[in-house]
Amino acid sequence: MRYQLEELESSNLKKGEKESIEEQMLILENIEGISNVISESDEFLNHEQGVLSQLSFMKRKLLEFDSFSELHERVESVIIELNDVSSDLSLLNNNLRSNPEQLHDLNNRLDIINKLLKKHRKDSIEELLDYQKEIEEKINLSESSEAEIKIKESQLEEQFLVLKESAEMLNNKRDRLL
């Protein structure tokens, strides 16, 4: 049990870690495709004839008529939202970098987690963490039981010595009477 506890403690598991690793690996494994999608989306949004350009043109045309002020505001809102999406895509694209070393490290970590899950017949890291807690409690209980047994053995030895002295005193008194 101590070995299992040390193994689980040294693995330093965290809730949700497996899912996070799998998500990061998916991104790293598909970085080229993701980058292409981001580039195509940026082109679609920001190109000279892109959505944002077309919406801006539409917004200017709606300004010419007072009766379309509500529609103008809604188009303005869509433009703001699409600009935010465009900024987020640019930020994501800037942060996308192929990193084979990170992918290797993530793969190794996932292997460790999967081996522990299989070894202990658990379905999730949360179950492994619960099992780790259970082992700790059993070890603590065992250690406290061992300490209690030693105390009881010591008390038993003391009582045995008292009983032995009493028996000797009784024997001496019997011998004197005979």
Short mmCIF file of N, CA and C in Angstrom, two decimals:
data_model
loop_
_atom_site.label_atom_id
_atom_site.label_comp_id
_atom_site.label_asym_id
_atom_site.label_seq_id
_atom_site.Cartn_x
_atom_site.Cartn_y
_atom_site.Cartn_z
N MET A 1 0.82 -1.19 0.00
CA MET A 1 0.00 0.00 0.00
C MET A 1 0.87 1.26 0.00
N ARG A 2 1.97 1.20 0.73
CA ARG A 2 2.87 2.37 0.76
C ARG A 2 3.45 2.64 -0.62
N TYR A 3 3.80 1.56 -1.33
CA TYR A 3 4.35 1.73 -2.68
C TYR A 3 3.31 2.37 -3.59
N GLN A 4 2.08 1.90 -3.51
CA GLN A 4 1.01 2.47 -4.35
C GLN A 4 0.80 3.95 -4.00
N LEU A 5 0.82 4.26 -2.72
CA LEU A 5 0.63 5.65 -2.31
C LEU A 5 1.77 6.52 -2.83
N GLU A 6 3.01 6.04 -2.69
CA GLU A 6 4.15 6.82 -3.19
C GLU A 6 4.07 7.01 -4.69
N GLU A 7 3.65 5.97 -5.39
CA GLU A 7 3.52 6.05 -6.85
C GLU A 7 2.47 7.10 -7.25
N LEU A 8 1.33 7.08 -6.58
CA LEU A 8 0.27 8.04 -6.89
C LEU A 8 0.67 9.45 -6.48
N GLU A 9 1.31 9.60 -5.33
CA GLU A 9 1.74 10.93 -4.89
C GLU A 9 2.81 11.50 -5.82
N SER A 10 3.75 10.66 -6.23
CA SER A 10 4.83 11.15 -7.10
C SER A 10 4.32 11.51 -8.50
N SER A 11 3.19 10.94 -8.89
CA SER A 11 2.65 11.27 -10.22
C SER A 11 2.00 12.65 -10.22
N ASN A 12 1.71 13.19 -9.04
CA ASN A 12 1.20 14.57 -8.90
C ASN A 12 0.00 14.83 -9.82
N LEU A 13 -1.00 13.99 -9.68
CA LEU A 13 -2.20 14.10 -10.52
C LEU A 13 -3.04 15.31 -10.15
N LYS A 14 -3.70 15.87 -11.16
CA LYS A 14 -4.60 17.01 -10.94
C LYS A 14 -5.92 16.73 -11.64
N LYS A 15 -7.00 17.14 -11.01
CA LYS A 15 -8.32 16.95 -11.62
C LYS A 15 -8.38 17.66 -12.97
N GLY A 16 -8.94 16.97 -13.95
CA GLY A 16 -9.11 17.55 -15.28
C GLY A 16 -7.84 17.56 -16.13
N GLU A 17 -6.75 17.03 -15.57
CA GLU A 17 -5.47 17.08 -16.28
C GLU A 17 -5.49 16.26 -17.57
N LYS A 18 -6.08 15.08 -17.52
CA LYS A 18 -6.09 14.21 -18.70
C LYS A 18 -6.81 14.88 -19.86
N GLU A 19 -7.95 15.46 -19.58
CA GLU A 19 -8.72 16.13 -20.63
C GLU A 19 -7.95 17.33 -21.19
N SER A 20 -7.30 18.07 -20.32
CA SER A 20 -6.51 19.22 -20.75
C SER A 20 -5.36 18.79 -21.65
N ILE A 21 -4.68 17.72 -21.26
CA ILE A 21 -3.56 17.20 -22.07
C ILE A 21 -4.06 16.75 -23.43
N GLU A 22 -5.17 16.02 -23.43
CA GLU A 22 -5.71 15.53 -24.71
C GLU A 22 -6.09 16.70 -25.62
N GLU A 23 -6.64 17.77 -25.04
CA GLU A 23 -7.01 18.94 -25.83
C GLU A 23 -5.75 19.62 -26.40
N GLN A 24 -4.72 19.76 -25.59
CA GLN A 24 -3.48 20.39 -26.06
C GLN A 24 -2.84 19.53 -27.15
N MET A 25 -2.87 18.21 -26.96
CA MET A 25 -2.29 17.31 -27.97
C MET A 25 -3.05 17.42 -29.29
N LEU A 26 -4.36 17.50 -29.19
CA LEU A 26 -5.19 17.62 -30.40
C LEU A 26 -4.81 18.87 -31.18
N ILE A 27 -4.61 19.96 -30.46
CA ILE A 27 -4.21 21.22 -31.12
C ILE A 27 -2.83 21.06 -31.76
N LEU A 28 -1.86 20.51 -30.99
CA LEU A 28 -0.50 20.37 -31.52
C LEU A 28 -0.44 19.40 -32.70
N GLU A 29 -1.24 18.35 -32.64
CA GLU A 29 -1.24 17.38 -33.73
C GLU A 29 -1.91 17.93 -35.00
N ASN A 30 -2.80 18.90 -34.84
CA ASN A 30 -3.55 19.44 -35.97
C ASN A 30 -3.22 20.91 -36.23
N ILE A 31 -2.04 21.32 -35.84
CA ILE A 31 -1.67 22.73 -35.90
C ILE A 31 -1.74 23.30 -37.32
N GLU A 32 -1.35 22.51 -38.29
CA GLU A 32 -1.36 22.99 -39.67
C GLU A 32 -2.80 23.25 -40.14
N GLY A 33 -3.70 22.30 -39.86
CA GLY A 33 -5.10 22.46 -40.25
C GLY A 33 -5.76 23.63 -39.53
N ILE A 34 -5.44 23.77 -38.25
CA ILE A 34 -6.01 24.88 -37.47
C ILE A 34 -5.51 26.21 -38.03
N SER A 35 -4.24 26.27 -38.34
CA SER A 35 -3.65 27.49 -38.90
C SER A 35 -4.31 27.85 -40.23
N ASN A 36 -4.57 26.84 -41.05
CA ASN A 36 -5.24 27.08 -42.33
C ASN A 36 -6.65 27.63 -42.14
N VAL A 37 -7.37 27.05 -41.18
CA VAL A 37 -8.74 27.52 -40.91
C VAL A 37 -8.71 28.97 -40.43
N ILE A 38 -7.75 29.29 -39.57
CA ILE A 38 -7.64 30.66 -39.06
C ILE A 38 -7.31 31.63 -40.19
N SER A 39 -6.39 31.23 -41.06
CA SER A 39 -6.02 32.09 -42.19
C SER A 39 -7.20 32.31 -43.13
N GLU A 40 -7.93 31.24 -43.42
CA GLU A 40 -9.10 31.35 -44.30
C GLU A 40 -10.17 32.24 -43.66
N SER A 41 -10.35 32.08 -42.36
CA SER A 41 -11.35 32.90 -41.65
C SER A 41 -10.95 34.37 -41.67
N ASP A 42 -9.67 34.62 -41.46
CA ASP A 42 -9.18 36.00 -41.49
C ASP A 42 -9.38 36.60 -42.88
N GLU A 43 -9.09 35.83 -43.89
CA GLU A 43 -9.28 36.29 -45.27
C GLU A 43 -10.76 36.59 -45.52
N PHE A 44 -11.62 35.71 -45.08
CA PHE A 44 -13.06 35.86 -45.26
C PHE A 44 -13.58 37.12 -44.55
N LEU A 45 -13.05 37.39 -43.36
CA LEU A 45 -13.51 38.54 -42.59
C LEU A 45 -12.89 39.85 -43.05
N ASN A 46 -11.57 39.86 -43.28
CA ASN A 46 -10.84 41.11 -43.42
C ASN A 46 -10.38 41.45 -44.84
N HIS A 47 -10.64 40.60 -45.78
CA HIS A 47 -10.23 40.86 -47.17
C HIS A 47 -10.96 42.11 -47.67
N GLU A 48 -10.43 42.70 -48.71
CA GLU A 48 -11.02 43.91 -49.28
C GLU A 48 -12.51 43.74 -49.58
N GLN A 49 -12.88 42.57 -50.04
CA GLN A 49 -14.30 42.28 -50.31
C GLN A 49 -14.86 41.35 -49.23
N GLY A 50 -14.24 41.31 -48.05
CA GLY A 50 -14.65 40.43 -46.97
C GLY A 50 -15.91 40.91 -46.27
N VAL A 51 -16.36 40.12 -45.33
CA VAL A 51 -17.60 40.37 -44.60
C VAL A 51 -17.57 41.72 -43.90
N LEU A 52 -16.47 42.03 -43.21
CA LEU A 52 -16.41 43.30 -42.48
C LEU A 52 -16.48 44.50 -43.43
N SER A 53 -15.83 44.40 -44.55
CA SER A 53 -15.88 45.48 -45.54
C SER A 53 -17.30 45.64 -46.07
N GLN A 54 -17.94 44.54 -46.37
CA GLN A 54 -19.30 44.58 -46.90
C GLN A 54 -20.28 45.14 -45.87
N LEU A 55 -20.10 44.73 -44.61
CA LEU A 55 -20.99 45.23 -43.55
C LEU A 55 -20.77 46.73 -43.32
N SER A 56 -19.53 47.16 -43.39
CA SER A 56 -19.25 48.59 -43.23
C SER A 56 -19.91 49.39 -44.34
N PHE A 57 -19.85 48.89 -45.55
CA PHE A 57 -20.52 49.54 -46.68
C PHE A 57 -22.04 49.60 -46.42
N MET A 58 -22.59 48.48 -45.96
CA MET A 58 -24.03 48.42 -45.68
C MET A 58 -24.40 49.41 -44.57
N LYS A 59 -23.55 49.52 -43.57
CA LYS A 59 -23.81 50.44 -42.46
C LYS A 59 -23.84 51.89 -42.96
N ARG A 60 -22.88 52.23 -43.81
CA ARG A 60 -22.85 53.60 -44.36
C ARG A 60 -24.11 53.90 -45.18
N LYS A 61 -24.56 52.93 -45.94
CA LYS A 61 -25.76 53.12 -46.75
C LYS A 61 -26.99 53.30 -45.86
N LEU A 62 -27.05 52.54 -44.75
CA LEU A 62 -28.20 52.65 -43.85
C LEU A 62 -28.23 54.00 -43.14
N LEU A 63 -27.07 54.62 -42.96
CA LEU A 63 -27.00 55.93 -42.31
C LEU A 63 -27.69 57.02 -43.13
N GLU A 64 -27.83 56.78 -44.41
CA GLU A 64 -28.43 57.77 -45.28
C GLU A 64 -29.93 57.94 -45.00
N PHE A 65 -30.50 56.95 -44.31
CA PHE A 65 -31.94 57.00 -44.04
C PHE A 65 -32.18 56.92 -42.54
N ASP A 66 -32.86 57.91 -42.00
CA ASP A 66 -33.15 57.95 -40.57
C ASP A 66 -34.03 56.79 -40.12
N SER A 67 -34.86 56.31 -40.98
CA SER A 67 -35.79 55.25 -40.60
C SER A 67 -35.09 53.91 -40.34
N PHE A 68 -33.82 53.82 -40.71
CA PHE A 68 -33.08 52.56 -40.51
C PHE A 68 -32.08 52.66 -39.36
N SER A 69 -32.29 53.58 -38.45
CA SER A 69 -31.32 53.78 -37.36
C SER A 69 -31.20 52.53 -36.47
N GLU A 70 -32.34 51.86 -36.21
CA GLU A 70 -32.27 50.64 -35.38
C GLU A 70 -31.49 49.55 -36.11
N LEU A 71 -31.75 49.41 -37.40
CA LEU A 71 -31.04 48.42 -38.20
C LEU A 71 -29.55 48.78 -38.28
N HIS A 72 -29.25 50.04 -38.38
CA HIS A 72 -27.86 50.53 -38.41
C HIS A 72 -27.14 50.11 -37.13
N GLU A 73 -27.80 50.28 -35.98
CA GLU A 73 -27.20 49.90 -34.70
C GLU A 73 -26.94 48.40 -34.62
N ARG A 74 -27.85 47.62 -35.14
CA ARG A 74 -27.67 46.16 -35.12
C ARG A 74 -26.50 45.75 -36.00
N VAL A 75 -26.39 46.38 -37.18
CA VAL A 75 -25.26 46.08 -38.07
C VAL A 75 -23.95 46.50 -37.39
N GLU A 76 -23.97 47.66 -36.73
CA GLU A 76 -22.80 48.13 -35.99
C GLU A 76 -22.39 47.10 -34.92
N SER A 77 -23.37 46.54 -34.24
CA SER A 77 -23.13 45.53 -33.21
C SER A 77 -22.49 44.27 -33.83
N VAL A 78 -22.98 43.87 -34.98
CA VAL A 78 -22.42 42.70 -35.68
C VAL A 78 -20.98 42.98 -36.08
N ILE A 79 -20.70 44.17 -36.57
CA ILE A 79 -19.34 44.55 -36.96
C ILE A 79 -18.40 44.49 -35.76
N ILE A 80 -18.85 45.01 -34.63
CA ILE A 80 -18.03 44.98 -33.41
C ILE A 80 -17.74 43.53 -33.02
N GLU A 81 -18.76 42.70 -33.05
CA GLU A 81 -18.59 41.28 -32.67
C GLU A 81 -17.64 40.58 -33.63
N LEU A 82 -17.79 40.83 -34.93
CA LEU A 82 -16.90 40.20 -35.91
C LEU A 82 -15.46 40.72 -35.78
N ASN A 83 -15.29 41.98 -35.43
CA ASN A 83 -13.94 42.50 -35.16
C ASN A 83 -13.31 41.78 -33.96
N ASP A 84 -14.13 41.53 -32.94
CA ASP A 84 -13.64 40.78 -31.78
C ASP A 84 -13.22 39.36 -32.18
N VAL A 85 -14.06 38.72 -33.01
CA VAL A 85 -13.74 37.37 -33.49
C VAL A 85 -12.43 37.40 -34.28
N SER A 86 -12.31 38.40 -35.14
CA SER A 86 -11.09 38.54 -35.94
C SER A 86 -9.86 38.72 -35.05
N SER A 87 -9.99 39.55 -34.02
CA SER A 87 -8.87 39.76 -33.08
C SER A 87 -8.52 38.47 -32.35
N ASP A 88 -9.54 37.74 -31.91
CA ASP A 88 -9.30 36.47 -31.22
C ASP A 88 -8.60 35.47 -32.13
N LEU A 89 -9.03 35.43 -33.40
CA LEU A 89 -8.39 34.53 -34.36
C LEU A 89 -6.93 34.92 -34.58
N SER A 90 -6.66 36.20 -34.68
CA SER A 90 -5.27 36.66 -34.86
C SER A 90 -4.42 36.30 -33.66
N LEU A 91 -4.96 36.50 -32.48
CA LEU A 91 -4.24 36.16 -31.25
C LEU A 91 -3.97 34.66 -31.19
N LEU A 92 -4.98 33.87 -31.53
CA LEU A 92 -4.82 32.43 -31.54
C LEU A 92 -3.75 32.02 -32.55
N ASN A 93 -3.78 32.63 -33.72
CA ASN A 93 -2.80 32.32 -34.76
C ASN A 93 -1.39 32.68 -34.31
N ASN A 94 -1.25 33.81 -33.60
CA ASN A 94 0.07 34.21 -33.11
C ASN A 94 0.60 33.25 -32.04
N ASN A 95 -0.31 32.64 -31.29
CA ASN A 95 0.10 31.72 -30.22
C ASN A 95 0.29 30.29 -30.71
N LEU A 96 -0.14 30.03 -31.95
CA LEU A 96 0.02 28.68 -32.50
C LEU A 96 1.45 28.47 -32.97
N ARG A 97 2.08 27.50 -32.36
CA ARG A 97 3.44 27.15 -32.78
C ARG A 97 3.59 25.64 -32.68
N SER A 98 4.17 25.10 -33.68
CA SER A 98 4.45 23.67 -33.65
C SER A 98 5.56 23.44 -32.64
N ASN A 99 5.33 22.52 -31.71
CA ASN A 99 6.31 22.25 -30.68
C ASN A 99 6.38 20.74 -30.45
N PRO A 100 7.22 20.06 -31.23
CA PRO A 100 7.32 18.60 -31.12
C PRO A 100 7.75 18.15 -29.71
N GLU A 101 8.60 18.94 -29.05
CA GLU A 101 9.05 18.58 -27.71
C GLU A 101 7.89 18.61 -26.72
N GLN A 102 7.05 19.64 -26.82
CA GLN A 102 5.89 19.73 -25.94
C GLN A 102 4.93 18.57 -26.22
N LEU A 103 4.74 18.26 -27.49
CA LEU A 103 3.87 17.14 -27.85
C LEU A 103 4.41 15.84 -27.26
N HIS A 104 5.71 15.64 -27.32
CA HIS A 104 6.36 14.46 -26.75
C HIS A 104 6.14 14.40 -25.23
N ASP A 105 6.34 15.54 -24.56
CA ASP A 105 6.15 15.61 -23.10
C ASP A 105 4.70 15.32 -22.72
N LEU A 106 3.78 15.90 -23.47
CA LEU A 106 2.36 15.66 -23.20
C LEU A 106 2.00 14.19 -23.41
N ASN A 107 2.57 13.61 -24.45
CA ASN A 107 2.33 12.20 -24.74
C ASN A 107 2.85 11.32 -23.61
N ASN A 108 4.04 11.64 -23.09
CA ASN A 108 4.61 10.87 -21.97
C ASN A 108 3.73 10.99 -20.73
N ARG A 109 3.28 12.20 -20.45
CA ARG A 109 2.43 12.42 -19.27
C ARG A 109 1.12 11.65 -19.41
N LEU A 110 0.54 11.68 -20.60
CA LEU A 110 -0.71 10.96 -20.84
C LEU A 110 -0.49 9.45 -20.68
N ASP A 111 0.67 8.95 -21.12
CA ASP A 111 0.99 7.53 -20.94
C ASP A 111 1.03 7.16 -19.46
N ILE A 112 1.67 8.01 -18.65
CA ILE A 112 1.75 7.77 -17.21
C ILE A 112 0.34 7.71 -16.61
N ILE A 113 -0.48 8.68 -16.96
CA ILE A 113 -1.85 8.73 -16.43
C ILE A 113 -2.63 7.49 -16.85
N ASN A 114 -2.53 7.13 -18.13
CA ASN A 114 -3.28 5.96 -18.62
C ASN A 114 -2.81 4.67 -17.96
N LYS A 115 -1.50 4.53 -17.72
CA LYS A 115 -0.98 3.34 -17.04
C LYS A 115 -1.52 3.26 -15.61
N LEU A 116 -1.55 4.40 -14.93
CA LEU A 116 -2.09 4.41 -13.56
C LEU A 116 -3.58 4.05 -13.55
N LEU A 117 -4.31 4.60 -14.52
CA LEU A 117 -5.74 4.30 -14.61
C LEU A 117 -5.96 2.80 -14.85
N LYS A 118 -5.18 2.24 -15.74
CA LYS A 118 -5.32 0.82 -16.06
C LYS A 118 -4.88 -0.04 -14.87
N LYS A 119 -3.75 0.30 -14.28
CA LYS A 119 -3.20 -0.48 -13.17
C LYS A 119 -4.18 -0.55 -11.99
N HIS A 120 -4.80 0.57 -11.69
CA HIS A 120 -5.69 0.63 -10.52
C HIS A 120 -7.16 0.44 -10.91
N ARG A 121 -7.40 0.14 -12.19
CA ARG A 121 -8.75 -0.11 -12.71
C ARG A 121 -9.70 1.04 -12.39
N LYS A 122 -9.26 2.24 -12.74
CA LYS A 122 -10.07 3.44 -12.53
C LYS A 122 -10.37 4.07 -13.88
N ASP A 123 -11.44 4.87 -13.92
CA ASP A 123 -11.87 5.48 -15.18
C ASP A 123 -11.47 6.94 -15.31
N SER A 124 -11.07 7.56 -14.19
CA SER A 124 -10.75 8.98 -14.25
C SER A 124 -9.69 9.33 -13.20
N ILE A 125 -9.11 10.49 -13.39
CA ILE A 125 -8.12 10.97 -12.43
C ILE A 125 -8.79 11.21 -11.08
N GLU A 126 -10.03 11.68 -11.10
CA GLU A 126 -10.76 11.91 -9.86
C GLU A 126 -10.87 10.63 -9.05
N GLU A 127 -11.13 9.51 -9.74
CA GLU A 127 -11.20 8.22 -9.05
C GLU A 127 -9.84 7.82 -8.50
N LEU A 128 -8.78 8.11 -9.25
CA LEU A 128 -7.43 7.82 -8.75
C LEU A 128 -7.11 8.65 -7.51
N LEU A 129 -7.51 9.92 -7.53
CA LEU A 129 -7.26 10.78 -6.37
C LEU A 129 -8.07 10.30 -5.16
N ASP A 130 -9.29 9.84 -5.40
CA ASP A 130 -10.09 9.27 -4.30
C ASP A 130 -9.42 8.01 -3.76
N TYR A 131 -8.92 7.18 -4.65
CA TYR A 131 -8.22 5.96 -4.25
C TYR A 131 -6.97 6.29 -3.45
N GLN A 132 -6.24 7.31 -3.88
CA GLN A 132 -5.04 7.75 -3.16
C GLN A 132 -5.41 8.15 -1.73
N LYS A 133 -6.49 8.90 -1.60
CA LYS A 133 -6.97 9.32 -0.27
C LYS A 133 -7.35 8.10 0.58
N GLU A 134 -8.00 7.14 -0.07
CA GLU A 134 -8.42 5.92 0.62
C GLU A 134 -7.19 5.16 1.15
N ILE A 135 -6.15 5.05 0.33
CA ILE A 135 -4.92 4.37 0.75
C ILE A 135 -4.28 5.11 1.92
N GLU A 136 -4.23 6.43 1.83
CA GLU A 136 -3.66 7.23 2.93
C GLU A 136 -4.39 6.95 4.23
N GLU A 137 -5.72 6.91 4.16
CA GLU A 137 -6.52 6.65 5.36
C GLU A 137 -6.24 5.26 5.92
N LYS A 138 -6.13 4.26 5.02
CA LYS A 138 -5.84 2.90 5.48
C LYS A 138 -4.47 2.82 6.14
N ILE A 139 -3.49 3.49 5.55
CA ILE A 139 -2.14 3.49 6.12
C ILE A 139 -2.15 4.18 7.48
N ASN A 140 -2.83 5.32 7.57
CA ASN A 140 -2.92 6.04 8.84
C ASN A 140 -3.62 5.19 9.90
N LEU A 141 -4.69 4.52 9.50
CA LEU A 141 -5.41 3.65 10.42
C LEU A 141 -4.51 2.50 10.87
N SER A 142 -3.80 1.93 9.92
CA SER A 142 -2.88 0.82 10.23
C SER A 142 -1.79 1.28 11.18
N GLU A 143 -1.22 2.45 10.93
CA GLU A 143 -0.16 2.97 11.79
C GLU A 143 -0.70 3.26 13.19
N SER A 144 -1.89 3.83 13.27
CA SER A 144 -2.46 4.12 14.59
C SER A 144 -2.82 2.82 15.30
N SER A 145 -3.25 1.80 14.55
CA SER A 145 -3.56 0.50 15.15
C SER A 145 -2.28 -0.15 15.67
N GLU A 146 -1.20 -0.04 14.92
CA GLU A 146 0.08 -0.60 15.36
C GLU A 146 0.55 0.09 16.64
N ALA A 147 0.40 1.39 16.69
CA ALA A 147 0.80 2.13 17.89
C ALA A 147 -0.06 1.71 19.07
N GLU A 148 -1.35 1.54 18.83
CA GLU A 148 -2.26 1.13 19.90
C GLU A 148 -1.92 -0.29 20.38
N ILE A 149 -1.57 -1.16 19.44
CA ILE A 149 -1.18 -2.53 19.81
C ILE A 149 0.07 -2.50 20.69
N LYS A 150 1.05 -1.67 20.35
CA LYS A 150 2.27 -1.56 21.15
C LYS A 150 1.95 -1.06 22.56
N ILE A 151 1.05 -0.10 22.66
CA ILE A 151 0.65 0.42 23.98
C ILE A 151 -0.01 -0.70 24.78
N LYS A 152 -0.91 -1.45 24.14
CA LYS A 152 -1.60 -2.54 24.83
C LYS A 152 -0.62 -3.63 25.25
N GLU A 153 0.36 -3.94 24.37
CA GLU A 153 1.38 -4.93 24.73
C GLU A 153 2.18 -4.47 25.93
N SER A 154 2.52 -3.20 25.96
CA SER A 154 3.27 -2.64 27.08
C SER A 154 2.44 -2.73 28.36
N GLN A 155 1.17 -2.39 28.27
CA GLN A 155 0.29 -2.47 29.44
C GLN A 155 0.15 -3.92 29.91
N LEU A 156 0.07 -4.83 28.95
CA LEU A 156 -0.05 -6.25 29.26
C LEU A 156 1.21 -6.74 29.97
N GLU A 157 2.38 -6.31 29.50
CA GLU A 157 3.64 -6.68 30.15
C GLU A 157 3.68 -6.16 31.58
N GLU A 158 3.25 -4.92 31.78
CA GLU A 158 3.22 -4.35 33.13
C GLU A 158 2.30 -5.16 34.03
N GLN A 159 1.12 -5.51 33.51
CA GLN A 159 0.18 -6.30 34.30
C GLN A 159 0.73 -7.69 34.59
N PHE A 160 1.46 -8.25 33.61
CA PHE A 160 2.07 -9.56 33.81
C PHE A 160 3.10 -9.50 34.93
N LEU A 161 3.92 -8.42 34.95
CA LEU A 161 4.92 -8.26 36.02
C LEU A 161 4.24 -8.10 37.38
N VAL A 162 3.17 -7.33 37.45
CA VAL A 162 2.43 -7.16 38.69
C VAL A 162 1.86 -8.50 39.13
N LEU A 163 1.29 -9.25 38.19
CA LEU A 163 0.72 -10.56 38.50
C LEU A 163 1.81 -11.52 38.95
N LYS A 164 2.97 -11.48 38.32
CA LYS A 164 4.09 -12.35 38.69
C LYS A 164 4.55 -12.03 40.11
N GLU A 165 4.65 -10.73 40.44
CA GLU A 165 5.03 -10.34 41.80
C GLU A 165 4.01 -10.81 42.81
N SER A 166 2.74 -10.67 42.48
CA SER A 166 1.68 -11.11 43.38
C SER A 166 1.74 -12.62 43.58
N ALA A 167 2.01 -13.35 42.51
CA ALA A 167 2.11 -14.81 42.60
C ALA A 167 3.29 -15.20 43.48
N GLU A 168 4.41 -14.51 43.34
CA GLU A 168 5.58 -14.80 44.17
C GLU A 168 5.29 -14.49 45.63
N MET A 169 4.62 -13.38 45.90
CA MET A 169 4.27 -13.03 47.27
C MET A 169 3.33 -14.08 47.86
N LEU A 170 2.38 -14.54 47.07
CA LEU A 170 1.45 -15.55 47.53
C LEU A 170 2.18 -16.86 47.82
N ASN A 171 3.09 -17.24 46.94
CA ASN A 171 3.90 -18.46 47.13
C ASN A 171 4.73 -18.35 48.42
N ASN A 172 5.34 -17.18 48.63
CA ASN A 172 6.15 -16.98 49.85
C ASN A 172 5.28 -17.11 51.10
N LYS A 173 4.08 -16.56 51.09
CA LYS A 173 3.20 -16.63 52.24
C LYS A 173 2.76 -18.08 52.47
N ARG A 174 2.49 -18.82 51.40
CA ARG A 174 2.11 -20.22 51.53
C ARG A 174 3.26 -21.04 52.12
N ASP A 175 4.47 -20.76 51.64
CA ASP A 175 5.64 -21.49 52.12
C ASP A 175 5.82 -21.24 53.63
N ARG A 176 5.59 -20.03 54.07
CA ARG A 176 5.74 -19.70 55.49
C ARG A 176 4.70 -20.40 56.34
N LEU A 177 3.53 -20.56 55.79
CA LEU A 177 2.47 -21.22 56.53
C LEU A 177 2.68 -22.72 56.66
N LEU A 178 3.36 -23.29 55.76
CA LEU A 178 3.59 -24.74 55.80
C LEU A 178 4.74 -25.00 56.67
#
